[in-house]
Short mmCIF file of C-alpha atoms in Angstrom, two decimals:
data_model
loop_
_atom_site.label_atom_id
_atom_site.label_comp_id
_atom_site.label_asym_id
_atom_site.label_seq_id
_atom_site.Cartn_x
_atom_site.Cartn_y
_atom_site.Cartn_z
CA UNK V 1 105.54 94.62 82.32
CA UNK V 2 107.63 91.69 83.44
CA UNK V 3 105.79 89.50 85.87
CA UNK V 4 108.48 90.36 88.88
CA UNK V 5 107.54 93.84 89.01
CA UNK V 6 104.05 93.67 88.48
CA UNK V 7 103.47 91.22 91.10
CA UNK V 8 105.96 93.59 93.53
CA UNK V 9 103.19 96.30 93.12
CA UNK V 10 100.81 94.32 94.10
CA UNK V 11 102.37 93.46 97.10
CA UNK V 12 103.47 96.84 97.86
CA UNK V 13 100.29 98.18 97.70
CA UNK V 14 98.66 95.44 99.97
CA UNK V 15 101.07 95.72 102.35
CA UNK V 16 99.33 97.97 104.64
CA UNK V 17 95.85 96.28 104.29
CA UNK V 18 94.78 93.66 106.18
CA UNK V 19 91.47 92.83 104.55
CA UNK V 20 93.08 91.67 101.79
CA UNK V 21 94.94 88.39 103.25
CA UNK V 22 92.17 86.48 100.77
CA UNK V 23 93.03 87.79 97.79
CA UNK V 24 97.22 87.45 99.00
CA UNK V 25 96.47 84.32 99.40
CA UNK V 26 94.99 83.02 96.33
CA UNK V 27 97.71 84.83 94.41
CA UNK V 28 100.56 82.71 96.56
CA UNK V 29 98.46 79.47 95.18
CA UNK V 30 98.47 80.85 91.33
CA UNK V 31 102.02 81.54 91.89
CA UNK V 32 103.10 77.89 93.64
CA UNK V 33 100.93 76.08 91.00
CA UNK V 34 102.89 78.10 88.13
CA UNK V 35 106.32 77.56 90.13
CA UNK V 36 107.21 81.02 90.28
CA UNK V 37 109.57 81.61 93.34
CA UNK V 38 110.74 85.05 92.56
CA UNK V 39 111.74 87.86 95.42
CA UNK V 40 107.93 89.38 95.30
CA UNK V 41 106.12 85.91 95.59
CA UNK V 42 108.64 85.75 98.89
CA UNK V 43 107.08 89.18 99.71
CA UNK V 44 104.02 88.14 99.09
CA UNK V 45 104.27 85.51 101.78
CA UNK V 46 105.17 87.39 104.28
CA UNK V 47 102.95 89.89 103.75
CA UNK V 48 99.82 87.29 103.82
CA UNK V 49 101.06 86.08 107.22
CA UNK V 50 101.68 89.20 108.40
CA UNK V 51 98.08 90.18 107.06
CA UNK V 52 96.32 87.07 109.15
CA UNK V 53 98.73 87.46 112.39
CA UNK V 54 97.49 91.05 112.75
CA UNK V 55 93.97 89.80 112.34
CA UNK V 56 94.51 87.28 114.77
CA UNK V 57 95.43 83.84 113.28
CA UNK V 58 92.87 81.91 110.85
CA UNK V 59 90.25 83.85 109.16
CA UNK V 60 86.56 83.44 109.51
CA UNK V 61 86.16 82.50 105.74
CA UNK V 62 82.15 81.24 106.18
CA UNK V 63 80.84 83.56 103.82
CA UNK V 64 83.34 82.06 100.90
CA UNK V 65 81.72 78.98 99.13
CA UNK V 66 85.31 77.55 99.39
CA UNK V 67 87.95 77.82 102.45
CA UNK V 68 90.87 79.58 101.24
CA UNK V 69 93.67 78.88 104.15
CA UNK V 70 93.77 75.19 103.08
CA UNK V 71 94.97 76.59 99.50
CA UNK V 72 97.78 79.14 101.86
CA UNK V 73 98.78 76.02 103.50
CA UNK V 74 99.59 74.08 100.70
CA UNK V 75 101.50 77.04 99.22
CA UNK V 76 103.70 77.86 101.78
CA UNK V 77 104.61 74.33 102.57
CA UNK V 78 105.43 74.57 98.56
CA UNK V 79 107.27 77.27 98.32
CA UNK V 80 109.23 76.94 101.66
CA UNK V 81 108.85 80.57 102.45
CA UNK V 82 108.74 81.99 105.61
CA UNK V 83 109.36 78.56 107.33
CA UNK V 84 109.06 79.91 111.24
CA UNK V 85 105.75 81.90 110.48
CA UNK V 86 104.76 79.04 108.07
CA UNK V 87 105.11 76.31 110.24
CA UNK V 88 103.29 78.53 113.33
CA UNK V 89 100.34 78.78 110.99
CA UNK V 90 99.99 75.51 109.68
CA UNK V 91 100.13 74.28 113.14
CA UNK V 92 97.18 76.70 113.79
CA UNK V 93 95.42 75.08 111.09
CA UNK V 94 95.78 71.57 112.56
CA UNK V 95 94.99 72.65 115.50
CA UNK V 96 91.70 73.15 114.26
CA UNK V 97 91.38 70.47 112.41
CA UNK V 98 91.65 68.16 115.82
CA UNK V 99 89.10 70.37 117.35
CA UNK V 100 86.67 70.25 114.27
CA UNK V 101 87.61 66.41 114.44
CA UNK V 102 87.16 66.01 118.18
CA UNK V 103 83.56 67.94 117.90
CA UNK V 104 82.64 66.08 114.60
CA UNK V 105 82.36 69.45 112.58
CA UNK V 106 83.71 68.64 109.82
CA UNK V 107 81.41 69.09 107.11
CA UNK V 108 82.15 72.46 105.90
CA UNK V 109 85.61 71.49 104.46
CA UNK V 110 86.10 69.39 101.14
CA UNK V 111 87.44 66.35 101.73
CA UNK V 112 91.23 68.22 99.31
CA UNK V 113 91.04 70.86 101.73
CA UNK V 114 92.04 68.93 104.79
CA UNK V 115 94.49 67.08 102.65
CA UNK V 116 96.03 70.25 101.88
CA UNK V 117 96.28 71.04 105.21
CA UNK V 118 97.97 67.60 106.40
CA UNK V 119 100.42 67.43 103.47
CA UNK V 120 101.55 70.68 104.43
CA UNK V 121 101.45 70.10 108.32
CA UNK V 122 104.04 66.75 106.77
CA UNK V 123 106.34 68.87 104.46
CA UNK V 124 107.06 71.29 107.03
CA UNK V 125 107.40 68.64 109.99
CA UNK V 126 104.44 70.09 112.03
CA UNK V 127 102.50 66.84 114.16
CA UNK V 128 99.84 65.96 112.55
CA UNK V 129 97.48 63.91 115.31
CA UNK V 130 96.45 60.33 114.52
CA UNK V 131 92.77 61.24 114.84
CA UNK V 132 92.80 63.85 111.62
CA UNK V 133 94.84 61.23 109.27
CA UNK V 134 91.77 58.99 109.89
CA UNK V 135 89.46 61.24 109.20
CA UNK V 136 91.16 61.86 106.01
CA UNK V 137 91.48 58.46 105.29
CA UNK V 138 87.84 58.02 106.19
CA UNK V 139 87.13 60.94 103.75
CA UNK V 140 88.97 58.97 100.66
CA UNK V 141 88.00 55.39 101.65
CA UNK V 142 85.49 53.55 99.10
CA UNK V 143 87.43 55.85 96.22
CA UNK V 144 88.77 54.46 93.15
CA UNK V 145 92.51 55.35 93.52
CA UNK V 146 92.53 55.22 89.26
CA UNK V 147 89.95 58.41 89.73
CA UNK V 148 91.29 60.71 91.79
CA UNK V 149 93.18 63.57 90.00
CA UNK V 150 97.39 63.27 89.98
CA UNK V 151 97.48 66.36 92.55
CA UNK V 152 95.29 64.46 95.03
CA UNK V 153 97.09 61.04 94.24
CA UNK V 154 100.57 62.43 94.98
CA UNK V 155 99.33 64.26 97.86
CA UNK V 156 97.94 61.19 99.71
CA UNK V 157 100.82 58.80 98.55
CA UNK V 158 103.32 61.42 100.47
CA UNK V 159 100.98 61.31 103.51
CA UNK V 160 100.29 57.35 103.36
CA UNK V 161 104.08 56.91 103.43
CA UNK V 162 104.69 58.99 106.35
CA UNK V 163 102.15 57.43 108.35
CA UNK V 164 103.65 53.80 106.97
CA UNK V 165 106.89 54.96 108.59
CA UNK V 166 104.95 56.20 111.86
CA UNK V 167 103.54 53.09 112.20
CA UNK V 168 106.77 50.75 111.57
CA UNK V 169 108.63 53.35 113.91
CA UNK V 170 106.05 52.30 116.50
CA UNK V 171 105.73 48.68 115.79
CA UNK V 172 102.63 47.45 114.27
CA UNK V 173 101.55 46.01 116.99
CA UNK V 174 100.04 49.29 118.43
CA UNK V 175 96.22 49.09 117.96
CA UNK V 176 94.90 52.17 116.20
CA UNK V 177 97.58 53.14 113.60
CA UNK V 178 96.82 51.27 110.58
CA UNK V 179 94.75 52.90 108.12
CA UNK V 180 94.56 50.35 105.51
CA UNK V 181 92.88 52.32 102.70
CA UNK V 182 96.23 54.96 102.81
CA UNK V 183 99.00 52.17 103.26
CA UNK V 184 97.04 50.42 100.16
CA UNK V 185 98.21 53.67 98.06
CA UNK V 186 102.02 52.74 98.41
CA UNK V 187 103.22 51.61 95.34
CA UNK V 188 104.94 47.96 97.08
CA UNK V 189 101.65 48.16 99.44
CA UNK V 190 102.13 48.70 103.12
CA UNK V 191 106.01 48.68 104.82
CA UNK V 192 107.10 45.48 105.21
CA UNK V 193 104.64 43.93 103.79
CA UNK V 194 104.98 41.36 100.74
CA UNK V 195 104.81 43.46 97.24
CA UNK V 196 101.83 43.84 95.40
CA UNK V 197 101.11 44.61 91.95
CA UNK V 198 99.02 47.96 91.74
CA UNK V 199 96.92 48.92 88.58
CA UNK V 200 97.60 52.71 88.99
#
């Protein structure tokens, strides 16, 4: 069966059920990670959002080993699908970031998670607040750049560059802004500073 319609019965028949926005979810991410941008994986976003706005906005996922929404963030920001209901979520998602951040709760997300969240919050121009990029940078700082994996590396490059052109957009001399262990990612080293060689 060719992979369009197999995947457009799945989404048919989950269309109606909201307890399955998990599962929806984690076949967006095997779909974005493969590419595949058919008509059904555009179903298949909107019925996941669909699926969480009836439930009312970011599942409890405590009783997964892993949060899942970080993984639906990254995908939709991806796969550009849905871009109004995409962005509205993603913004939900930072959202609680900065109150996990502000409350120092934290700890139950892996350190990729909230970089999923904040690359995606970047790609589909939703504010990211200044407090969450340094928690992210604090969650990455002492790491060898050569040993992260090329997902994570490309990732943080794309938010170390937007917060480069944050910074030189607000002159440099505004205390708090510099996160020195992100701008070191840039391949010339921080904007408008003199090159450096890099060993990665």
């Amino acid at each position: 069966i060719p992979l369009e319609e197999k995947l457009g019965d799945i989404v048919a028949k989950w269309a109606e059920d909201e307890e399955s926005a998990r599962t929806q979810a984690l076949l967006l991410y095997a779909c974005a990670r493969l590419g595949y941008d058919g008509a059904s994986a555009r179903s298949l976003s909107g019925s996941v959002l669909q699926a969480i706005a009836t439930a009312g906005g970011i599942p409890d996922d405590s009783q997964h080993s892993q949060a899942w929404w970080p993984l639906l963030c990254w995908s939709l920001a991806e796969l550009q699908h849905e871009l109004s209901s995409a962005r509205e979520f993603v913004a939900q998602c930072v959202s609680a970031l900065e109150e996990d951040v502000a409350s120092g709760d934290l700890g139950h997300l892996e350190s990729n998670a909230i970089l999923q969240v904040v690359w995606a919050a970047l790609a589909l121009d939703v504010p990211v607040p200044h407090p969450v990029l340094r928690r992210l940078s604090e969650r990455f700082e002492g790491q060898d750049p050569q040993q992260l994996e090329l997902d994570q590396l490309h990732l943080l490059r794309s938010v170390a560059l937007d917060n480069a052109l944050q910074q030189q957009r607000a002159g440099r001399a505004v205390v708090g802004l510099a996160l020195p262990w992100l701008d070191a990612l840039l391949p010339g080293g921080p904007i408008g500073a003199p090159a450096q060689p890099r060993p990665w």
